[in-house]
CSV table of C-alpha atoms and ligand atoms in Angstrom, one decimal:
chain,number,residue,atom,x,y,z
Y,30,MET,CA,-4.6,-3.2,48.4
Y,31,ASN,CA,-2.3,-4.8,50.9
Y,32,THR,CA,1.3,-4.3,49.7
Y,33,GLN,CA,2.0,-7.9,50.7
Y,34,GLN,CA,0.0,-9.0,47.7
Y,35,HIS,CA,1.9,-6.8,45.2
Y,36,PRO,CA,4.0,-8.9,42.8
Y,37,LYS,CA,7.7,-8.0,43.1
Y,38,SER,CA,10.1,-8.2,40.3
Y,39,VAL,CA,12.9,-6.7,38.3
Y,40,ILE,CA,11.8,-6.4,34.7
Y,41,VAL,CA,14.6,-6.5,32.1
Y,42,ILE,CA,13.5,-5.1,28.7
Y,43,PHE,CA,15.7,-6.1,25.8
Y,44,GLY,CA,15.0,-3.5,23.1
Y,45,ALA,CA,14.2,-0.8,25.6
Y,46,THR,CA,15.0,2.0,23.1
Y,47,GLY,CA,12.5,0.6,20.6
Y,48,ASP,CA,9.0,1.6,19.7
Y,49,LEU,CA,7.1,-1.1,21.6
Y,50,ALA,CA,8.8,-0.2,24.9
Y,51,LYS,CA,8.0,3.4,24.4
Y,52,ARG,CA,4.4,3.1,23.1
Y,53,LYS,CA,3.2,0.2,25.3
Y,54,LEU,CA,5.5,-1.1,28.0
Y,55,PHE,CA,6.5,2.0,29.9
Y,56,PRO,CA,2.9,3.4,30.0
Y,57,SER,CA,1.6,0.0,31.1
Y,58,ILE,CA,4.1,-0.2,34.0
Y,59,TYR,CA,3.2,3.3,35.0
Y,60,ARG,CA,-0.5,2.5,35.1
Y,61,LEU,CA,0.1,-0.6,37.1
Y,62,VAL,CA,1.9,1.5,39.7
Y,63,GLN,CA,-0.7,4.3,39.6
Y,64,ASN,CA,-3.5,1.7,40.0
Y,65,GLU,CA,-1.6,0.2,42.9
Y,66,LYS,CA,-1.3,-3.2,41.2
Y,67,ILE,CA,2.4,-3.1,41.9
Y,68,GLY,CA,4.0,-1.3,44.8
Y,69,SER,CA,7.5,0.0,45.1
Y,70,GLU,CA,9.2,-3.4,44.9
Y,71,PHE,CA,10.0,-3.2,41.3
Y,72,ALA,CA,12.8,-2.0,39.0
Y,73,VAL,CA,13.1,-1.8,35.3
Y,74,VAL,CA,16.3,-2.3,33.5
Y,75,GLY,CA,16.4,-1.1,29.9
Y,76,VAL,CA,18.9,-3.0,27.7
Y,77,GLY,CA,19.9,-1.8,24.3
Y,78,ARG,CA,22.8,-1.2,22.0
Y,79,ARG,CA,22.7,2.6,22.3
Y,80,PRO,CA,25.1,4.0,24.8
Y,81,TRP,CA,22.4,5.8,26.9
Y,82,THR,CA,22.8,6.9,30.5
Y,83,ASN,CA,20.2,6.3,33.2
Y,84,ASP,CA,19.1,9.9,32.9
Y,85,GLU,CA,18.7,9.7,29.1
Y,86,PHE,CA,16.7,6.5,29.6
Y,87,ARG,CA,14.5,8.1,32.3
Y,88,ASN,CA,13.8,11.1,30.1
Y,89,ASN,CA,12.7,8.7,27.4
Y,90,VAL,CA,10.4,7.0,29.8
Y,91,THR,CA,9.0,10.3,31.0
Y,92,ASP,CA,8.3,11.3,27.4
Y,93,SER,CA,6.6,8.1,26.7
Y,94,ILE,CA,4.3,8.4,29.8
Y,95,GLN,CA,3.5,12.1,29.1
Y,96,SER,CA,2.6,11.4,25.5
Y,97,SER,CA,0.4,8.4,26.2
Y,98,THR,CA,-1.5,9.2,29.4
Y,99,LYS,CA,-3.2,12.4,30.4
Y,100,GLU,CA,-1.8,12.0,33.9
Y,101,SER,CA,1.8,12.3,34.9
Y,102,LYS,CA,1.7,12.1,38.7
Y,103,ASN,CA,4.8,11.0,40.6
Y,104,LEU,CA,6.8,10.7,37.5
Y,105,GLU,CA,10.1,11.5,39.1
Y,106,GLU,CA,9.7,8.8,41.8
Y,107,PHE,CA,8.4,6.4,39.1
Y,108,THR,CA,11.3,6.9,36.7
Y,109,SER,CA,13.8,6.5,39.6
Y,110,HIS,CA,13.1,2.8,39.4
Y,111,PHE,CA,14.4,2.7,35.8
Y,112,TYR,CA,18.0,1.9,34.9
Y,113,TYR,CA,19.8,1.6,31.6
Y,114,HIS,CA,22.4,-1.0,30.7
Y,115,PRO,CA,24.2,-0.7,27.3
Y,116,PHE,CA,24.4,-4.2,26.0
Y,117,ASP,CA,25.8,-6.4,23.3
Y,118,VAL,CA,23.7,-9.5,23.0
Y,119,THR,CA,26.5,-11.7,21.7
Y,120,ASN,CA,29.1,-10.7,24.4
Y,121,PRO,CA,29.1,-12.9,27.5
Y,122,SER,CA,30.6,-10.1,29.7
Y,123,SER,CA,27.5,-7.9,28.9
Y,124,TYR,CA,25.4,-10.6,30.7
Y,125,LEU,CA,27.8,-10.8,33.6
Y,126,GLU,CA,27.6,-7.0,34.2
Y,127,LEU,CA,23.9,-7.2,33.8
Y,128,ASN,CA,23.7,-9.9,36.4
Y,129,ASP,CA,25.7,-7.7,38.9
Y,130,LEU,CA,23.3,-4.9,38.3
Y,131,LEU,CA,20.3,-7.2,38.9
Y,132,GLY,CA,21.8,-8.5,42.1
Y,133,ASN,CA,22.1,-4.9,43.4
Y,134,LEU,CA,18.6,-3.9,42.4
Y,135,ASP,CA,17.2,-7.0,44.1
Y,136,GLY,CA,18.7,-5.5,47.3
Y,137,THR,CA,17.6,-2.0,46.7
Y,138,TYR,CA,14.0,-2.8,45.7
Y,139,GLN,CA,13.5,-6.0,47.7
Y,140,THR,CA,12.5,-7.9,44.5
Y,141,GLU,CA,13.4,-11.2,46.1
Y,142,GLY,CA,15.4,-12.4,43.1
Y,143,ASN,CA,12.3,-12.4,40.8
Y,144,ARG,CA,13.2,-11.6,37.2
Y,145,ILE,CA,11.2,-11.0,34.0
Y,146,PHE,CA,13.3,-11.0,30.8
Y,147,TYR,CA,11.2,-9.3,28.2
Y,148,LEU,CA,12.4,-9.7,24.6
Y,149,ALA,CA,11.0,-6.8,22.7
Y,150,MET,CA,13.5,-6.7,19.8
Y,151,ALA,CA,14.6,-8.4,16.6
Y,152,PRO,CA,13.6,-12.1,16.8
Y,153,GLU,CA,16.9,-13.3,15.4
Y,154,PHE,CA,18.4,-12.7,18.8
Y,155,PHE,CA,15.8,-14.4,20.9
Y,156,GLY,CA,17.6,-17.8,21.0
Y,157,THR,CA,21.0,-16.3,21.7
Y,158,ILE,CA,19.7,-14.1,24.5
Y,159,ALA,CA,17.8,-16.9,26.2
Y,160,GLN,CA,20.8,-19.2,26.1
Y,161,ASN,CA,23.2,-16.6,27.4
Y,162,LEU,CA,20.9,-15.7,30.2
Y,163,LYS,CA,21.1,-19.2,31.5
Y,164,LYS,CA,24.8,-19.8,30.7
Y,165,GLN,CA,25.9,-16.6,32.5
Y,166,GLY,CA,23.8,-17.5,35.5
Y,167,LEU,CA,21.1,-14.8,35.3
Y,168,THR,CA,18.3,-17.3,35.7
Y,169,GLU,CA,19.8,-18.7,38.9
Y,170,THR,CA,18.3,-16.6,41.6
Y,171,ASN,CA,16.4,-17.2,44.9
Y,172,GLY,CA,13.2,-16.2,43.1
Y,173,TRP,CA,11.6,-17.0,39.8
Y,174,SER,CA,12.7,-16.2,36.3
Y,175,ARG,CA,10.3,-15.7,33.4
Y,176,LEU,CA,10.9,-15.1,29.7
Y,177,VAL,CA,8.4,-12.9,27.8
Y,178,ILE,CA,8.6,-13.2,24.0
Y,179,GLU,CA,7.1,-10.8,21.5
Y,180,LYS,CA,6.0,-12.0,18.1
Y,181,PRO,CA,6.9,-13.1,15.5
Y,182,PHE,CA,7.5,-16.5,17.0
Y,183,GLY,CA,9.1,-18.0,13.9
Y,184,HIS,CA,8.3,-17.5,10.3
Y,185,ASP,CA,6.8,-20.9,9.7
Y,186,LEU,CA,6.7,-24.2,11.6
Y,187,PRO,CA,10.3,-25.2,11.1
Y,188,SER,CA,11.7,-21.8,12.2
Y,189,ALA,CA,9.3,-21.7,15.1
Y,190,ARG,CA,10.4,-25.1,16.2
Y,191,LYS,CA,14.0,-24.2,16.0
Y,192,LEU,CA,13.4,-21.0,18.1
Y,193,ASN,CA,11.5,-23.0,20.6
Y,194,GLN,CA,14.2,-25.5,21.0
Y,195,GLU,CA,16.7,-22.8,21.6
Y,196,ILE,CA,14.7,-21.1,24.3
Y,197,ARG,CA,13.7,-24.4,25.8
Y,198,GLU,CA,17.4,-25.1,26.5
Y,199,ALA,CA,17.3,-22.3,28.9
Y,200,PHE,CA,13.7,-21.9,30.1
Y,201,ASN,CA,11.0,-24.5,30.6
Y,202,GLU,CA,7.5,-24.1,29.1
Y,203,GLU,CA,6.1,-22.8,32.4
Y,204,GLN,CA,8.6,-20.0,32.4
Y,205,ILE,CA,7.9,-18.9,28.8
Y,206,TYR,CA,5.2,-16.2,28.2
Y,207,ARG,CA,4.6,-15.8,24.5
Y,208,ILE,CA,2.7,-12.6,23.9
Y,209,ASP,CA,-0.3,-12.3,21.7
Y,210,HIS,CA,-1.6,-8.9,22.6
Y,211,TYR,CA,-5.1,-9.8,21.4
Y,212,LEU,CA,-5.4,-12.1,24.4
Y,213,GLY,CA,-5.0,-9.1,26.7
Y,214,LYS,CA,-7.9,-7.2,25.2
Y,215,GLU,CA,-10.8,-6.8,27.5
Y,216,MET,CA,-13.5,-8.1,25.1
Y,217,VAL,CA,-11.4,-11.0,23.8
Y,218,GLN,CA,-11.1,-12.1,27.5
Y,219,ASN,CA,-14.9,-11.6,27.6
Y,220,ILE,CA,-15.6,-14.2,25.0
Y,221,GLU,CA,-15.3,-16.9,27.5
Y,222,VAL,CA,-17.4,-15.1,30.0
Y,223,ILE,CA,-20.2,-14.4,27.5
Y,224,ARG,CA,-20.2,-18.0,26.4
Y,225,PHE,CA,-19.8,-19.8,29.7
Y,226,ALA,CA,-21.6,-17.6,32.1
Y,227,ASN,CA,-24.9,-17.2,30.2
Y,228,ALA,CA,-27.6,-19.8,30.0
Y,229,LEU,CA,-28.8,-17.9,27.0
Y,230,PHE,CA,-26.0,-18.6,24.7
Y,231,GLU,CA,-24.2,-21.8,25.5
Y,232,PRO,CA,-27.2,-24.1,24.6
Y,233,LEU,CA,-27.3,-22.4,21.2
Y,234,TRP,CA,-23.6,-22.4,20.6
Y,235,ASN,CA,-23.3,-25.2,18.1
Y,236,ASN,CA,-24.1,-26.3,14.5
Y,237,ARG,CA,-27.8,-26.8,15.2
Y,238,TYR,CA,-28.4,-23.1,15.8
Y,239,ILE,CA,-25.4,-21.2,14.4
Y,240,SER,CA,-25.2,-20.6,10.7
Y,241,ASN,CA,-21.7,-19.0,10.6
Y,242,ILE,CA,-19.3,-17.0,12.7
Y,243,GLN,CA,-17.4,-14.0,11.3
Y,244,VAL,CA,-14.3,-12.5,12.8
Y,245,THR,CA,-13.0,-9.3,11.3
Y,246,SER,CA,-10.0,-7.2,12.3
Y,247,SER,CA,-9.8,-4.3,9.9
Y,248,GLU,CA,-7.3,-1.5,10.1
Y,249,VAL,CA,-7.2,2.0,8.5
Y,250,LEU,CA,-3.5,2.3,8.8
Y,251,GLY,CA,-1.2,1.1,6.0
Y,252,VAL,CA,2.1,-0.5,6.6
Y,253,GLU,CA,3.6,2.7,7.9
Y,254,ASP,CA,7.4,2.4,8.5
Y,255,ARG,CA,7.3,-1.4,8.8
Y,256,GLY,CA,7.8,-2.2,5.1
Y,257,ARG,CA,10.9,-4.2,5.7
Y,258,TYR,CA,9.3,-6.5,8.3
Y,259,TYR,CA,6.0,-6.7,6.6
Y,260,GLU,CA,7.4,-7.7,3.2
Y,261,ASN,CA,8.6,-10.9,4.8
Y,262,SER,CA,5.5,-11.4,6.8
Y,263,GLY,CA,2.2,-10.3,5.1
Y,264,ALA,CA,-1.2,-10.4,6.8
Y,265,LEU,CA,-1.3,-14.2,7.0
Y,266,ARG,CA,1.7,-14.4,9.3
Y,267,ASP,CA,1.2,-11.0,10.9
Y,268,MET,CA,-2.4,-11.4,11.9
Y,269,VAL,CA,-3.9,-14.7,11.0
Y,270,GLN,CA,-1.4,-17.2,12.5
Y,271,ASN,CA,-1.7,-15.6,15.9
Y,272,HIS,CA,-4.5,-13.1,16.6
Y,273,MET,CA,-7.2,-14.4,14.3
Y,274,LEU,CA,-6.7,-18.1,15.1
Y,275,GLN,CA,-6.6,-17.3,18.8
Y,276,MET,CA,-10.0,-15.6,18.6
Y,277,VAL,CA,-11.4,-18.5,16.6
Y,278,ALA,CA,-10.1,-20.9,19.3
Y,279,LEU,CA,-11.8,-19.0,22.1
Y,280,LEU,CA,-15.1,-18.9,20.1
Y,281,ALA,CA,-15.0,-22.6,19.3
Y,282,MET,CA,-13.5,-24.3,22.3
Y,283,GLU,CA,-15.5,-26.6,24.6
Y,284,PRO,CA,-16.1,-25.3,28.2
Y,285,PRO,CA,-13.0,-26.1,30.2
Y,286,ILE,CA,-13.6,-28.3,33.3
Y,287,LYS,CA,-11.9,-25.5,35.4
Y,288,LEU,CA,-10.8,-22.0,34.6
Y,289,THR,CA,-7.1,-22.9,35.0
Y,290,THR,CA,-4.4,-22.2,32.6
Y,291,ASP,CA,-3.8,-25.8,31.6
Y,292,GLU,CA,-7.5,-26.6,31.2
Y,293,ILE,CA,-8.2,-23.6,29.0
Y,294,ARG,CA,-5.2,-24.1,26.9
Y,295,SER,CA,-5.9,-27.7,26.4
Y,296,GLU,CA,-9.4,-26.8,25.1
Y,297,LYS,CA,-8.0,-24.2,22.7
Y,298,VAL,CA,-5.4,-26.7,21.4
Y,299,LYS,CA,-8.3,-29.2,20.6
Y,300,VAL,CA,-9.9,-26.6,18.4
Y,301,LEU,CA,-6.7,-26.0,16.5
Y,302,ARG,CA,-6.3,-29.7,16.1
Y,303,ALA,CA,-9.8,-29.9,14.7
Y,304,LEU,CA,-9.2,-27.2,12.1
Y,305,ARG,CA,-9.6,-28.8,8.7
Y,306,PRO,CA,-6.2,-28.5,7.0
Y,307,VAL,CA,-6.2,-26.6,3.7
Y,308,LYS,CA,-4.2,-28.4,1.1
Y,309,GLU,CA,-1.9,-26.3,-1.2
Y,310,ASP,CA,-3.9,-26.9,-4.3
Y,311,GLU,CA,-7.3,-26.0,-2.8
Y,312,VAL,CA,-6.2,-22.8,-1.1
Y,313,SER,CA,-8.2,-20.6,-3.4
Y,314,ASN,CA,-11.4,-22.4,-2.4
Y,315,TYR,CA,-10.9,-21.3,1.2
Y,316,PHE,CA,-8.6,-18.2,1.2
Y,317,VAL,CA,-8.5,-14.9,-0.6
Y,318,ARG,CA,-5.4,-12.7,-0.5
Y,319,GLY,CA,-5.4,-9.0,-1.4
Y,320,GLN,CA,-3.1,-6.0,-1.5
Y,321,TYR,CA,-4.1,-2.4,-1.2
Y,322,ALA,CA,-3.9,-0.2,-4.2
Y,323,ASN,CA,-4.1,3.6,-4.0
Y,324,GLY,CA,-7.4,5.1,-2.9
Y,325,GLU,CA,-9.1,7.7,-0.7
Y,326,LEU,CA,-10.2,7.8,2.9
Y,327,ASP,CA,-11.8,10.8,4.6
Y,328,GLY,CA,-10.8,13.0,1.7
Y,329,LYS,CA,-7.2,11.9,1.9
Y,330,GLN,CA,-5.4,10.4,-1.1
Y,331,LEU,CA,-3.5,7.2,-0.1
Y,332,VAL,CA,-0.8,5.5,-2.0
Y,333,GLY,CA,-0.8,1.8,-2.8
Y,334,TYR,CA,1.2,-0.8,-0.9
Y,335,ARG,CA,3.8,-1.1,-3.6
Y,336,GLU,CA,4.6,2.6,-3.3
Y,337,GLU,CA,5.3,2.4,0.4
Y,338,ASN,CA,8.8,2.7,1.8
Y,339,ASN,CA,10.9,-0.4,1.8
Y,340,VAL,CA,8.4,-2.3,-0.3
Y,341,ASP,CA,9.2,-4.0,-3.6
Y,342,PRO,CA,7.4,-2.2,-6.4
Y,343,GLU,CA,6.3,-5.6,-7.7
Y,344,SER,CA,5.6,-7.0,-4.2
Y,345,GLN,CA,3.3,-10.0,-4.0
Y,346,THR,CA,2.9,-9.6,-0.2
Y,347,GLU,CA,-0.7,-9.7,1.0
Y,348,THR,CA,-2.0,-6.9,3.1
Y,349,TYR,CA,-5.4,-8.5,3.3
Y,350,VAL,CA,-6.6,-12.1,4.0
Y,351,ALA,CA,-10.1,-13.5,4.1
Y,352,GLY,CA,-10.5,-17.2,4.9
Y,353,LYS,CA,-13.1,-19.8,5.5
Y,354,LEU,CA,-12.2,-22.2,8.3
Y,355,LEU,CA,-14.0,-25.4,9.1
Y,356,ILE,CA,-13.7,-27.1,12.4
Y,357,ASP,CA,-14.2,-30.9,12.1
Y,358,ASN,CA,-15.8,-31.8,15.4
Y,359,PHE,CA,-19.3,-32.6,16.7
Y,360,ARG,CA,-20.1,-29.1,17.8
Y,361,TRP,CA,-19.0,-27.3,14.6
Y,362,ALA,CA,-19.2,-29.7,11.7
Y,363,GLY,CA,-20.7,-27.7,8.8
Y,364,VAL,CA,-20.4,-24.2,10.4
Y,365,PRO,CA,-18.0,-21.9,8.5
Y,366,PHE,CA,-15.9,-19.6,10.5
Y,367,TYR,CA,-15.1,-16.7,8.2
Y,368,ILE,CA,-12.1,-14.5,9.1
Y,369,ARG,CA,-10.8,-11.4,7.5
Y,370,THR,CA,-8.1,-8.9,8.3
Y,371,GLY,CA,-6.4,-6.2,6.3
Y,372,LYS,CA,-4.7,-2.9,6.3
Y,373,ARG,CA,-6.0,0.4,4.7
Y,374,LEU,CA,-9.6,-0.7,5.0
Y,375,ALA,CA,-12.5,1.6,5.6
Y,376,ALA,CA,-12.6,1.3,9.4
Y,377,LYS,CA,-10.5,0.4,12.4
Y,378,SER,CA,-12.6,-2.3,13.9
Y,379,THR,CA,-12.3,-5.7,15.5
Y,380,LYS,CA,-15.6,-7.5,15.7
Y,381,ILE,CA,-17.1,-11.0,15.9
Y,382,VAL,CA,-20.5,-11.7,14.5
Y,383,VAL,CA,-22.3,-14.9,15.4
Y,384,GLN,CA,-25.1,-15.4,12.9
Y,385,PHE,CA,-27.9,-17.7,14.1
Y,386,LYS,CA,-29.8,-20.0,11.8
Y,387,ASP,CA,-33.2,-18.9,10.5
Y,388,ILE,CA,-36.2,-20.0,12.4
Y,389,PRO,CA,-38.0,-23.0,10.8
Y,390,MET,CA,-41.0,-21.0,9.5
Y,391,ASN,CA,-41.3,-17.3,8.9
Y,392,LEU,CA,-44.8,-16.2,9.9
Y,393,TYR,CA,-43.9,-12.6,9.0
Y,394,TYR,CA,-43.2,-13.5,5.4
Y,395,LYS,CA,-43.4,-10.8,2.9
Y,396,LYS,CA,-43.0,-11.5,-0.8
Y,397,GLY,CA,-39.4,-11.3,-1.8
Y,398,GLU,CA,-38.2,-10.7,1.8
Y,399,THR,CA,-36.5,-12.9,4.3
Y,400,LEU,CA,-36.5,-12.3,8.0
Y,401,PRO,CA,-33.2,-10.8,9.1
Y,402,PRO,CA,-31.2,-13.4,11.2
Y,403,ASN,CA,-30.5,-13.0,14.9
Y,404,LEU,CA,-26.9,-11.8,15.4
Y,405,LEU,CA,-24.8,-11.7,18.4
Y,406,VAL,CA,-22.1,-9.1,17.8
Y,407,ILE,CA,-19.0,-8.9,20.1
Y,408,ASN,CA,-17.4,-5.6,19.7
Y,409,ILE,CA,-13.7,-5.8,20.6
Y,410,GLN,CA,-12.4,-2.5,19.4
Y,411,PRO,CA,-12.6,0.5,19.2
Y,412,ASP,CA,-16.1,0.2,20.9
Y,413,GLU,CA,-16.3,-2.5,23.5
Y,414,GLY,CA,-19.5,-4.4,24.2
Y,415,ILE,CA,-22.1,-6.7,22.8
Y,416,THR,CA,-25.1,-6.2,20.5
Y,417,LEU,CA,-27.9,-8.6,20.0
Y,418,GLN,CA,-30.0,-8.2,16.9
Y,419,LEU,CA,-33.5,-9.5,17.3
Y,420,ASN,CA,-36.7,-9.1,15.4
Y,421,ALA,CA,-39.5,-7.2,17.0
Y,422,LYS,CA,-42.8,-5.6,16.1
Y,423,LYS,CA,-42.7,-2.3,14.3
Y,424,ASP,CA,-44.6,0.5,16.1
Y,425,GLY,CA,-48.3,0.4,15.3
Y,426,ASP,CA,-47.8,-2.0,12.5
Y,427,ALA,CA,-49.5,-5.2,13.4
Y,428,GLY,CA,-48.0,-8.3,11.9
Y,429,ASP,CA,-44.8,-6.6,10.9
Y,430,SER,CA,-41.4,-7.4,12.2
Y,431,ASN,CA,-38.3,-5.3,12.2
Y,432,PRO,CA,-34.7,-5.8,13.3
Y,433,VAL,CA,-33.9,-4.1,16.6
Y,434,GLN,CA,-30.6,-4.0,18.4
Y,435,LEU,CA,-30.0,-4.6,22.1
Y,436,ASP,CA,-26.8,-2.8,22.9
Y,437,LEU,CA,-24.6,-3.4,25.9
Y,438,SER,CA,-21.6,-1.1,25.7
Y,439,ASN,CA,-18.9,-1.2,28.2
Y,440,ASP,CA,-18.4,2.0,30.1
Y,441,PHE,CA,-15.7,3.2,27.8
Y,442,HIS,CA,-15.5,7.0,28.1
Y,443,ASP,CA,-11.8,7.3,28.4
Y,444,GLY,CA,-9.1,4.9,27.2
Y,445,ILE,CA,-7.1,5.5,30.4
Y,446,ASN,CA,-9.7,3.7,32.6
Y,447,THR,CA,-9.7,0.6,30.5
Y,448,PRO,CA,-6.6,-1.4,31.2
Y,449,GLU,CA,-4.5,-1.8,28.1
Y,450,ALA,CA,-3.8,-5.2,26.8
Y,451,TYR,CA,-0.1,-4.9,27.7
Y,452,GLU,CA,-0.9,-3.7,31.2
Y,453,LYS,CA,-3.0,-6.8,31.9
Y,454,LEU,CA,-0.5,-9.2,30.3
Y,455,LEU,CA,2.5,-7.7,32.2
Y,456,TYR,CA,0.5,-8.0,35.4
Y,457,ASP,CA,-0.4,-11.6,34.6
Y,458,CYS,CA,3.2,-12.4,34.0
Y,459,MET,CA,4.3,-10.9,37.2
Y,460,ARG,CA,1.7,-13.0,39.1
Y,461,GLY,CA,2.7,-16.1,37.2
Y,462,ASP,CA,-0.6,-16.5,35.3
Y,463,ALA,CA,0.1,-17.7,31.8
Y,464,THR,CA,-3.5,-18.3,30.7
Y,465,ASN,CA,-3.5,-15.4,28.3
Y,466,PHE,CA,-0.2,-16.3,26.7
Y,467,THR,CA,0.2,-18.8,23.9
Y,468,HIS,CA,1.4,-22.2,24.7
Y,469,TRP,CA,3.9,-23.8,22.3
Y,470,ASP,CA,1.3,-26.4,21.2
Y,471,GLU,CA,-0.9,-23.6,20.0
Y,472,VAL,CA,1.9,-21.9,18.1
Y,473,ALA,CA,2.9,-25.1,16.4
Y,474,LEU,CA,-0.6,-26.0,15.4
Y,475,SER,CA,-1.3,-22.5,14.1
Y,476,TRP,CA,1.8,-22.6,11.9
Y,477,SER,CA,0.9,-26.1,10.6
Y,478,PHE,CA,-2.4,-24.7,9.5
Y,479,VAL,CA,-1.0,-21.5,7.9
Y,480,ASP,CA,2.1,-23.0,6.3
Y,481,PRO,CA,0.5,-24.7,3.3
Y,482,ILE,CA,-1.4,-21.5,2.5
Y,483,SER,CA,1.7,-19.3,2.4
Y,484,GLU,CA,3.5,-22.1,0.5
Y,485,ALA,CA,0.8,-22.1,-2.1
Y,486,TRP,CA,0.9,-18.3,-2.4
Y,487,SER,CA,4.6,-18.2,-2.6
Y,488,LYS,CA,4.4,-20.6,-5.5
Y,489,GLY,CA,2.1,-18.1,-7.2
Y,490,LYS,CA,-1.0,-20.4,-6.8
Y,491,ALA,CA,-4.1,-18.1,-6.6
Y,492,ALA,CA,-3.7,-14.5,-7.8
Y,493,ILE,CA,-3.4,-11.6,-5.4
Y,494,ALA,CA,-6.5,-9.4,-5.6
Y,495,SER,CA,-6.1,-5.7,-5.6
Y,496,TYR,CA,-8.4,-3.5,-3.5
Y,497,ALA,CA,-8.7,0.2,-3.2
Y,498,SER,CA,-7.4,1.8,0.0
Y,499,GLY,CA,-10.4,2.9,2.0
Y,500,SER,CA,-12.6,0.0,0.8
Y,501,MET,CA,-13.5,-3.1,2.7
Y,502,GLY,CA,-11.2,-5.4,0.7
Y,503,PRO,CA,-11.4,-7.2,-2.6
Y,504,LYS,CA,-14.6,-8.4,-4.2
Y,505,GLU,CA,-13.3,-12.0,-4.2
Y,506,ALA,CA,-13.8,-12.1,-0.4
Y,507,ASP,CA,-17.5,-11.2,-0.8
Y,508,ASP,CA,-17.8,-13.8,-3.6
Y,509,MET,CA,-16.4,-16.5,-1.2
Y,510,LEU,CA,-19.3,-15.9,1.2
Y,511,ALA,CA,-21.8,-15.5,-1.5
Y,512,GLU,CA,-21.0,-19.0,-2.8
Y,513,ASP,CA,-22.2,-20.3,0.6
Y,514,GLY,CA,-25.3,-18.0,0.5
Y,515,ASN,CA,-23.7,-15.7,3.1
Y,516,GLN,CA,-22.5,-12.2,3.3
Y,517,TRP,CA,-20.1,-10.2,5.5
Y,518,TRP,CA,-21.9,-8.2,8.1
Y,519,PRO,CA,-20.8,-4.5,8.2
Y,520,VAL,CA,-18.1,-3.6,10.8
Y,521,LYS,CA,-19.3,0.0,11.3
Q,211,BG6,C1,0.2,-6.5,15.4
Q,211,BG6,C2,0.6,-6.5,13.9
Q,211,BG6,O1,0.4,-7.8,15.9
Q,211,BG6,O2,-1.2,-6.2,15.5
Q,211,BG6,C3,0.3,-5.2,13.3
Q,211,BG6,O3,2.0,-6.8,13.8
Q,211,BG6,C4,-1.2,-4.8,13.5
Q,211,BG6,O4,0.6,-5.2,11.9
Q,211,BG6,C5,-1.5,-4.9,15.0
Q,211,BG6,O5,-1.3,-3.4,13.1
Q,211,BG6,C6,-3.0,-4.7,15.2
Q,211,BG6,O6,-3.2,-4.6,16.6
Q,211,BG6,P1,-4.5,-3.8,17.2
Q,211,BG6,O7,-4.4,-4.0,18.6
Q,211,BG6,O8,-4.3,-2.4,16.8
Q,211,BG6,O9,-5.7,-4.4,16.5
């Protein structure tokens, strides 16, 4: 690639001593350099409370790369672009010193005054940091300034609105990149391509031919060491408000008139506007919440959620949510979108199953049997690809029909070759492409959908169901689909 096309920027990471930086951000920047997506015109400034030196920071970056990628070529040259700046987010002089450092790095690395401020830290400081960046002049450069914000973006609509107002005092909407890492996943990005580039699917993509759509994101891991955060969040805020609703929006949106950021976002917004609101007193008709109890997975005994660190022994926090969403527009009226997500389930899997309606007459009718439906399965992770379930003739057995699977797996031999979500999102941000980031309107609409549900649950409406660790969630979630004559399709 011609170096002229490489995006140039200083990336300032707030929370650089934290877990996200170590697990995701440093390896992503490394791969962008190794894959020649960015050249040598970049520098990374790690900002944190700890009094680290540049060398300590660089050693930490080296560890992070070595433990996450099998390669470790040119590590010394790579880490020489990394600088550490001890920082107090509430102290104006910290910002002034940082500004001097950024000015120097612009000269050293020819980054043309372009700056990414990446907030990968406790959300209570997002507003303060954004405002100080502007007040102390860090956003006034010859180049561009962009603000990347990690979740959670608020806790409910009022807190999200307050946060948004604070950051909007310093950055305009075009400069704000709200991360939803699901939007960086290869197969989530593929939803649009599968839908809009295939004559085969789009004509069938509506309530005349689709019976229901299921979106599952199941995890094997429990809450790990995030009890403190999770107790105030729960699966609804942690997964549904963002990742799950984003996938639903991509599945349900109308074809945009162009593949531009604004057009795509505006179609997604329309879906979120068409979501039928769930009123507080009808939440249990549409949503099931669950919490993992102890159980067993792969021969290992697992403790229940209430026994985890930093979790209240009487916690009512949900670690599982299943829901039935209805989208009140012409295309989707009457088609349920079922979503479910949970921790300590039987498999790590994110999968979308589109179930087509039955054909008008079953010529292959056998007493007591129905013909299996056609399914389009979009495998997001860990496998990537699509599967189409059709019915075909059984070998040698005239007049009989059997389900067969057409499998299209992405060439996914080695995680290293598949760009990580964060790698793609960072690169998009450096190039100024905000398509795969969440616009404020999407955030606001998602919270307005989710808020009455959490409100009802916090008032104790609808009991919390218990499920064994290592199972696929509470029975109540199966019952919800059974009432509609449907069933969850397996994720494994
Ligand atoms: C994060 C949640 O946003 O997504 C975590 O905070 C969850 O609780 C994670 O584990 C799941 O992401 P992935 O990419 O592993 O499906």
